[in-house]
Amino acid sequence: MNFDQSNALFRRAAAVIPGGIYGHTTPAATIPGSVPYFAASGSGCRYTDVDGNTFIDFMGGYGPMILGYHHPEVEAAANAARQLGAAFNHPTSLLVELAEKLTQRIDFADWAVFAKNGADLTNWSIMVAREVTQRPKILKIRGAYHGTAAWCTPGHGGLIPSDRADIADFPFNDIPALEALFKTHRGQIAGLILTPFHHPAFADSVLPTPEFVAACNRLCREHGALQILDDVRCGFRLTTDGSHSLYGYKPDLAIYCKALANGHPISACVGRAPHKAAASRVFLTGSYWSDPAPMAAALATLDIIARDNIPQKLTALGERFVTGFLSLGQKHGIALVSSGPASMPYIRVADDPSFLRTQHLCASAVAQGVFLHPHHNWFISAAMTETDIDDALARLDRALSAPLP
Ligand code: PMP
């Protein structure tokens, strides 16, 4: 397997684009030359890079491709809407249909708004919390990702101290730390923003304890703060109706994005009736927000997720994959650590603080045609079959034979 075209394109990119490839798809944290840098096409649970190498894909575009590339029903719905036009002067009826679908599907949701990316609406949601409560402070989980805005970016460039002046963070599942923040900032807290489980980069995933979920629910209620569930990454993968229903969160607002439209650009924020008037006072717009094709794709994707119970399918496939992967580790004498739900697993080499051995393992997997990421959780695709999982495991058996540093 070679990556000559990828490398050549990357050299051209570095000349004209800051960082060459920026953001979460940057190759900076992988072993140079060990992974493809540019994609060419995809079908089902496989994609092909610009050198013609094909991979069984366990990242799915970092989450959006829940049903696989080129899902016929989703693409037909999006194409039909696309034929009618793109960015009109007005939304189409699909806007209303999609808002109705989400409010019917999600038990606490009385209204919905739409944008393009997850971060559009995590930003908007904290403004809604401030508008509702007329308070400044936002509590967030330390190390949780909510987007690229100054209040939450994991980056270091371009920040000034006042960006974070009203943000306080605490460790996931740490009830005393959360209680202490509510005490310290009594009367000042607008909202608590959470991901359903903790899925940081460069670390294991952590599921919430029932006690932590109960404390979040209780403290937000007692202090009149809004609970905001950032379900951008997990939403509609763990359940058909939002991840709060799996773990027992009682959110006031929730944001969905990645799995919502199987790769078409759209995000949604839903909320409760008492916050609707305040939400209408927080300005929200964008050049492309009313584009009907992603709304048609979202309607089709949501229908398929419910009709085929996709979360259950992803869990069954994920369990087969994780169990198989861990037993391959035992066979090859490599201690592996697995974390997160089976449908969004993350497996790394144990005793690997620098992630170097995990990077080598993922590079060996890529060389065998299985695309894994060394420090970000993975995503099972509903386009996979048990045969695809077994094919991936057979390839990983060969990958695990390669020596690790
Ligand atoms: N929240 C979470 C939990 C995410 O995983 C992401 C994207 N990785 C975002 C917010 C930001 O979404 P986007 O990149 O679409 O702006």
Coordinates of C-alpha atoms and ligand atoms in Angstrom, one line a residue, residues 117-119 145-147 195 199 230 232-233 257-258, ligand 1:
N117 CA -22.4 22.4 12.3
G118 CA -22.5 21.2 15.9
A119 CA -20.6 24.2 17.1
Y145 CA -15.2 19.1 23.1
H146 CA -18.0 21.4 22.0
G147 CA -16.5 23.1 19.0
T195 CA -21.8 15.3 26.6
H199 CA -15.4 11.0 24.9
D230 CA -24.3 18.2 23.6
V232 CA -23.6 16.1 18.6
R233 CA -21.4 13.0 18.5
C257 CA -25.5 16.9 14.4
K258 CA -23.3 14.0 13.2
Ligands
PMP1 N1 -19.7 18.6 20.3 C1 -19.2 17.4 20.2 C2 -19.5 16.4 21.3 C3 -18.5 17.0 19.0 O1 -18.0 15.8 18.9 C4 -18.3 18.0 18.0 C5 -17.5 17.6 16.8 N2 -16.6 16.7 16.9 C6 -18.8 19.2 18.2 C7 -19.5 19.5 19.3 C8 -18.6 20.3 17.2 O2 -19.3 20.0 16.0 P1 -18.9 20.5 14.6 O3 -17.5 20.1 14.3 O4 -19.9 20.0 13.6 O5 -19.0 22.0 14.7

